[in-house]
mmCIF file of C-alpha atoms in Angstrom:
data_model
loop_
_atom_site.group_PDB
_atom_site.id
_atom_site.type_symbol
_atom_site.label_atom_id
_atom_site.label_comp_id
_atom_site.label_asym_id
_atom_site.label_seq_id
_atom_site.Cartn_x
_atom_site.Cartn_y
_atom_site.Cartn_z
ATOM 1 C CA UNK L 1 122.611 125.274 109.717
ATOM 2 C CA UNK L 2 120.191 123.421 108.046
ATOM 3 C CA UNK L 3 117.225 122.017 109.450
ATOM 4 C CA UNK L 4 116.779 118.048 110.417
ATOM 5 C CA UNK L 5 113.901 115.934 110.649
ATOM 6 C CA UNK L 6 114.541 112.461 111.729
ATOM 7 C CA UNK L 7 112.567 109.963 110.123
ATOM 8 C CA UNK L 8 111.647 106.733 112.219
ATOM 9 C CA UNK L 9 109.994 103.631 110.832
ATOM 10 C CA UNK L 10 110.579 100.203 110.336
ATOM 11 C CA UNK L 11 110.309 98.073 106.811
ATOM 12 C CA UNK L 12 107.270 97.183 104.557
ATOM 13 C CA UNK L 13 104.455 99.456 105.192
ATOM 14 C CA UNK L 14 105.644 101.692 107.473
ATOM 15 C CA UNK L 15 108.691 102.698 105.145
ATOM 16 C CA UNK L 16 106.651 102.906 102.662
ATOM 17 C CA UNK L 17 104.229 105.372 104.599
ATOM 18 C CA UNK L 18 107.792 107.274 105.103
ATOM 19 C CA UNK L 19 108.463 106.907 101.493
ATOM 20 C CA UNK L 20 105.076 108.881 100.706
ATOM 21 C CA UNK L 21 105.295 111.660 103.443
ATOM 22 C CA UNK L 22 108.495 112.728 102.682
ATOM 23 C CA UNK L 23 107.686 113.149 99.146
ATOM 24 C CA UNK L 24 104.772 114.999 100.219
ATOM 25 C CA UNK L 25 107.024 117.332 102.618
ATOM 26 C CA UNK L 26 110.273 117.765 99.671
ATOM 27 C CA UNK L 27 107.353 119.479 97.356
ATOM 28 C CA UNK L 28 104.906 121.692 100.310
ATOM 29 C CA UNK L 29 108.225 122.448 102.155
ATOM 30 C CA UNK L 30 110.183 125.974 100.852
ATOM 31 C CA UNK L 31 112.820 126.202 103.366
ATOM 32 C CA UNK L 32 116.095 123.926 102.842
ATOM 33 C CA UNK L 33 115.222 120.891 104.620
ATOM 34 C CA UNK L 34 117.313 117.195 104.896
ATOM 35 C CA UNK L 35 116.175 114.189 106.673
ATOM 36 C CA UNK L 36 117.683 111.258 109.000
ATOM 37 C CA UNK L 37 116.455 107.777 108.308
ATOM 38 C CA UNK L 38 116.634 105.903 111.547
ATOM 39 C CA UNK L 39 115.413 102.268 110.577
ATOM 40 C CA UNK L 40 115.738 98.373 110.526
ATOM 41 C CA UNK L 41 115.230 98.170 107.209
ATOM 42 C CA UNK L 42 117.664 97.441 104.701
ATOM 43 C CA UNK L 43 116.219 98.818 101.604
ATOM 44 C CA UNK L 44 116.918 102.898 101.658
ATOM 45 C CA UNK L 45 114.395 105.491 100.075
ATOM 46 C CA UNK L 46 116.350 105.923 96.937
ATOM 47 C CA UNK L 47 114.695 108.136 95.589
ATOM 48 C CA UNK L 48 114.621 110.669 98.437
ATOM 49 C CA UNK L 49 118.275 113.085 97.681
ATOM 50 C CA UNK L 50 117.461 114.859 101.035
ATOM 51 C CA UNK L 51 118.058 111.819 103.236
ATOM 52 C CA UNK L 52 121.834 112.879 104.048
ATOM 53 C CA UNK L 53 122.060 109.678 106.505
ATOM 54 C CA UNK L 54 121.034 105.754 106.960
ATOM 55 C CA UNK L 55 121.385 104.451 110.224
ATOM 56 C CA UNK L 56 120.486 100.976 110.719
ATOM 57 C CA UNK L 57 118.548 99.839 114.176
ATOM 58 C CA UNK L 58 117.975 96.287 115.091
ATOM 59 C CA UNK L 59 114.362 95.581 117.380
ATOM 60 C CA UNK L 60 115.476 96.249 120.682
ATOM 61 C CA UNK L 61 113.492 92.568 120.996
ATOM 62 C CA UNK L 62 114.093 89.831 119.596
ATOM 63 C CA UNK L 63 110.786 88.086 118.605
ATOM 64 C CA UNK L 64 111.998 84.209 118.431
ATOM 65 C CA UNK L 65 113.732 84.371 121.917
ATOM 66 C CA UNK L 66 113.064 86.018 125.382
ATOM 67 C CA UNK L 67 116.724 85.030 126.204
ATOM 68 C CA UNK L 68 118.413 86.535 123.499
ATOM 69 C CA UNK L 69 116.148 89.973 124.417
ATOM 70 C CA UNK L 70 117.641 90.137 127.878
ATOM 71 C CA UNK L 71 120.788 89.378 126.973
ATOM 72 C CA UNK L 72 120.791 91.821 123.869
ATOM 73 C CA UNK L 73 118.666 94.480 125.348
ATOM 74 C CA UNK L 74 120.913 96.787 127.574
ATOM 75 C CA UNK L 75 124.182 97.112 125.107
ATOM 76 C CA UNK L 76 121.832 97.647 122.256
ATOM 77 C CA UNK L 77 119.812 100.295 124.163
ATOM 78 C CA UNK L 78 123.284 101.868 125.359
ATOM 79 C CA UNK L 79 124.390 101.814 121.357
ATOM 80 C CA UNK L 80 121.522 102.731 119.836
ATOM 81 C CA UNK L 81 120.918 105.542 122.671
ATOM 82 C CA UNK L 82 124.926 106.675 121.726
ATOM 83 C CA UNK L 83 123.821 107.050 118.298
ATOM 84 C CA UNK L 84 120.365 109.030 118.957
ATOM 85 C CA UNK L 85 122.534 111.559 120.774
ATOM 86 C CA UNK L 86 125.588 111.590 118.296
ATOM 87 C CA UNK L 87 123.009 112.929 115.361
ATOM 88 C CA UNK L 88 121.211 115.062 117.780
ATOM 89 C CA UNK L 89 124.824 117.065 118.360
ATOM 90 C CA UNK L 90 125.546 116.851 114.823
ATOM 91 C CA UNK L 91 122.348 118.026 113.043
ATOM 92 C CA UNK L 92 120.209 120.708 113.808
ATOM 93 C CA UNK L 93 117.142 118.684 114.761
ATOM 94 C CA UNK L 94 113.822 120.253 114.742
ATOM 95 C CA UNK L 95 111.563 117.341 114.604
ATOM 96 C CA UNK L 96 111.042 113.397 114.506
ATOM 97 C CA UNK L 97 108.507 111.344 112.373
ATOM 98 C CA UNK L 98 107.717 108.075 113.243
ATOM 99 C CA UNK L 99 105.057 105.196 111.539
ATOM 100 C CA UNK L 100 106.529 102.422 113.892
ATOM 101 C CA UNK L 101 106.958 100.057 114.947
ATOM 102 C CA UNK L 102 109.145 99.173 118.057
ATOM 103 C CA UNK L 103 112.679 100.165 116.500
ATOM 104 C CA UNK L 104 110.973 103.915 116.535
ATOM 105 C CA UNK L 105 110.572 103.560 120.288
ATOM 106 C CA UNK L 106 113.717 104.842 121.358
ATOM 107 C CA UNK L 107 114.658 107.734 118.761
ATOM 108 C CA UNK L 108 111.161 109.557 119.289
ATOM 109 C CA UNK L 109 111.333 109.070 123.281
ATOM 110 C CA UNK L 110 115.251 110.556 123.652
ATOM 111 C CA UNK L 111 115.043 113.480 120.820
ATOM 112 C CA UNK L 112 111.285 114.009 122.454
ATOM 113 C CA UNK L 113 112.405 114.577 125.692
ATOM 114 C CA UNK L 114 115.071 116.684 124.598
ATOM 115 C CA UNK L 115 112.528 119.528 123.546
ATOM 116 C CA UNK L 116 112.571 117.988 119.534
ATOM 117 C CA UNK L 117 108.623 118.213 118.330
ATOM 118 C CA UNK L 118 107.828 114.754 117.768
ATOM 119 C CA UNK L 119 104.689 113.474 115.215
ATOM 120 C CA UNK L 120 103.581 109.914 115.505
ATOM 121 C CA UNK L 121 101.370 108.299 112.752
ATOM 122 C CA UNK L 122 99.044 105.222 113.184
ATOM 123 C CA UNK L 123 99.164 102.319 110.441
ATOM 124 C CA UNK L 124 96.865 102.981 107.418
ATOM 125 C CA UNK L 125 96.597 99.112 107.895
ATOM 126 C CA UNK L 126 94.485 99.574 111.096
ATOM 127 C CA UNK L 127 90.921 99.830 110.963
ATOM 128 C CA UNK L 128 89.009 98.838 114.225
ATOM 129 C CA UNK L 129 92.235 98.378 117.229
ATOM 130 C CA UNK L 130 95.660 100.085 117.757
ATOM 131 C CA UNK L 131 98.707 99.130 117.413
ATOM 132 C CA UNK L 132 101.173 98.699 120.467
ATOM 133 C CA UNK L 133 103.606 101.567 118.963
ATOM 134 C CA UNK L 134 100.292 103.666 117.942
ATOM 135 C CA UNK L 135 98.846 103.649 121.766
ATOM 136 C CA UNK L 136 102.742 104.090 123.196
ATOM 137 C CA UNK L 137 103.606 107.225 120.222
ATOM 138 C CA UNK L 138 100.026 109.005 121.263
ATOM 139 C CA UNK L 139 100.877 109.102 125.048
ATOM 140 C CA UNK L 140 103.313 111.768 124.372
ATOM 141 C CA UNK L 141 104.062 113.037 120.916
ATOM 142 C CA UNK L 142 103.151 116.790 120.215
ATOM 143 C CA UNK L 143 101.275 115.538 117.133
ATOM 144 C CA UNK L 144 99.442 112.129 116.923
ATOM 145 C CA UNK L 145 97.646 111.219 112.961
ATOM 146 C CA UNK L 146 95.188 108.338 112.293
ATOM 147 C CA UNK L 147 94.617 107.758 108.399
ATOM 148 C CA UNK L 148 91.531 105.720 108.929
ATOM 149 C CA UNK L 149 88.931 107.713 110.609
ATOM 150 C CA UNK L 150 87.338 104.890 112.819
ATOM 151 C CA UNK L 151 90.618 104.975 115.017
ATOM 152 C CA UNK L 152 89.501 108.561 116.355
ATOM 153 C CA UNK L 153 87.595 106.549 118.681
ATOM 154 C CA UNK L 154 90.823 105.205 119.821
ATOM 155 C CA UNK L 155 93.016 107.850 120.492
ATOM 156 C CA UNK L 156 91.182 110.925 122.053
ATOM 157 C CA UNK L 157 93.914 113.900 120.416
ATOM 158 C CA UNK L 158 94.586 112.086 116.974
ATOM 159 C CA UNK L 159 94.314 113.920 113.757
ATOM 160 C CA UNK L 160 92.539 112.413 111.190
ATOM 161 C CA UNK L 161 93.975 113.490 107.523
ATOM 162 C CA UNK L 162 93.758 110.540 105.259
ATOM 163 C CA UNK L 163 96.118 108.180 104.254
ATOM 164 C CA UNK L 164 99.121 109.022 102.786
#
C-alpha cells in the first residue's frame, strides 16, 4: 500500500508554506508517496498530482462569536474527529505535516496519538514571539522546525532549517 502523509494547514501563508514543502518532498522523495490535504481553505494545491484527497475543515472556533463556538464546537469536533479516523483506516498513514493554524489542531493530536510521526512547522512570518499553534504543535510533535532562527530561543527542541 502506498504510503500517506497528511498535510495540515490552513489558507494564505501557511498553504502556501505547504505548497513549497511538498514540492520540495515530490523531487528528494524516491519511494511512491501521495498526500492528504486536511484544510479550511478553499483554494487546492493544483499543481501538486500526489494530493489524492481534499478535505475541507471549518475552525473548530468561530472568531466573531463565543456563542456560536459552544454551540458549534462538540458536533464539529465529533465530525471532524469521524473524518480523521475514516482516512487513518483508509490510507496507510505514516506521517502528518502541519504549518497551522487552529484547524491543524485536531488532525496532528488524533493521528499523533495513534503512533503517526507528526512534524510541526512555525510561521516564516514570526520573528521575535510564537504563535498559539507553534507553542501547542512543539509540546508534542516528534519533529518541531523554526524558519527564522531567533525563534530557537523560543522553543527549546526546534530545528532551525530556513524557510521554505
Amino acid at each position: 500500500m502506498t504510503k500517506t502523509i497528511v498535510l495540515t494547514y490552513g489558507s494564505g501563508g501557511h498553504q502556501e508554506q505547504i505548497r513549497r514543502l511538498v514540492s520540495l518532498l515530490a523531487e528528494a522523495v524516491d519511494e511512491e508517496i501521495q498526500f492528504v490535504a486536511i484544510t479550511d481553505s478553499t483554494n487546492q494545491l493544483v499543481t501538486q498530482e500526489r494530493i489524492v484527497e481534499y478535505i475541507k475543515f471549518k475552525e473548530l472556533r468561530d472568531k466573531q462569536s463565543n456563542i456560536k463556538t459552544l454551540i458549534f464546537l462538540l458536533p464539529t469536533l465529533l465530525m471532524q474527529t469521524w473524518r480523521i479516523f475514516k482516512v487513518y483506516r483508509q490510507y496507510n498513514v505514516v506521517g502528518v505535516i502541519s504549518t497551522g493554524p487552529g484547524v491543524s489542531f485536531l488532525p496532528t493530536l488524533i493521528l499523533h496519538c495513534l503512533g503517526v510521526k507528526t512534524v510541526g512547522f512555525e510561521s516564516w512570518s514570526r520573528f521575535s514571539a510564537p504563535s498559539f499553534s507553534g507553542r501547542f504543535f512543539s509540546k508534542f510533535v516528534s519533529l518541531f522546525y523554526v524558519q527564522n532562527e531567533a525563534m530557537k530561543k523560543h522553543y527549546k527542541s526546534a530545528i532551525y532549517k530556513g524557510r521554505l
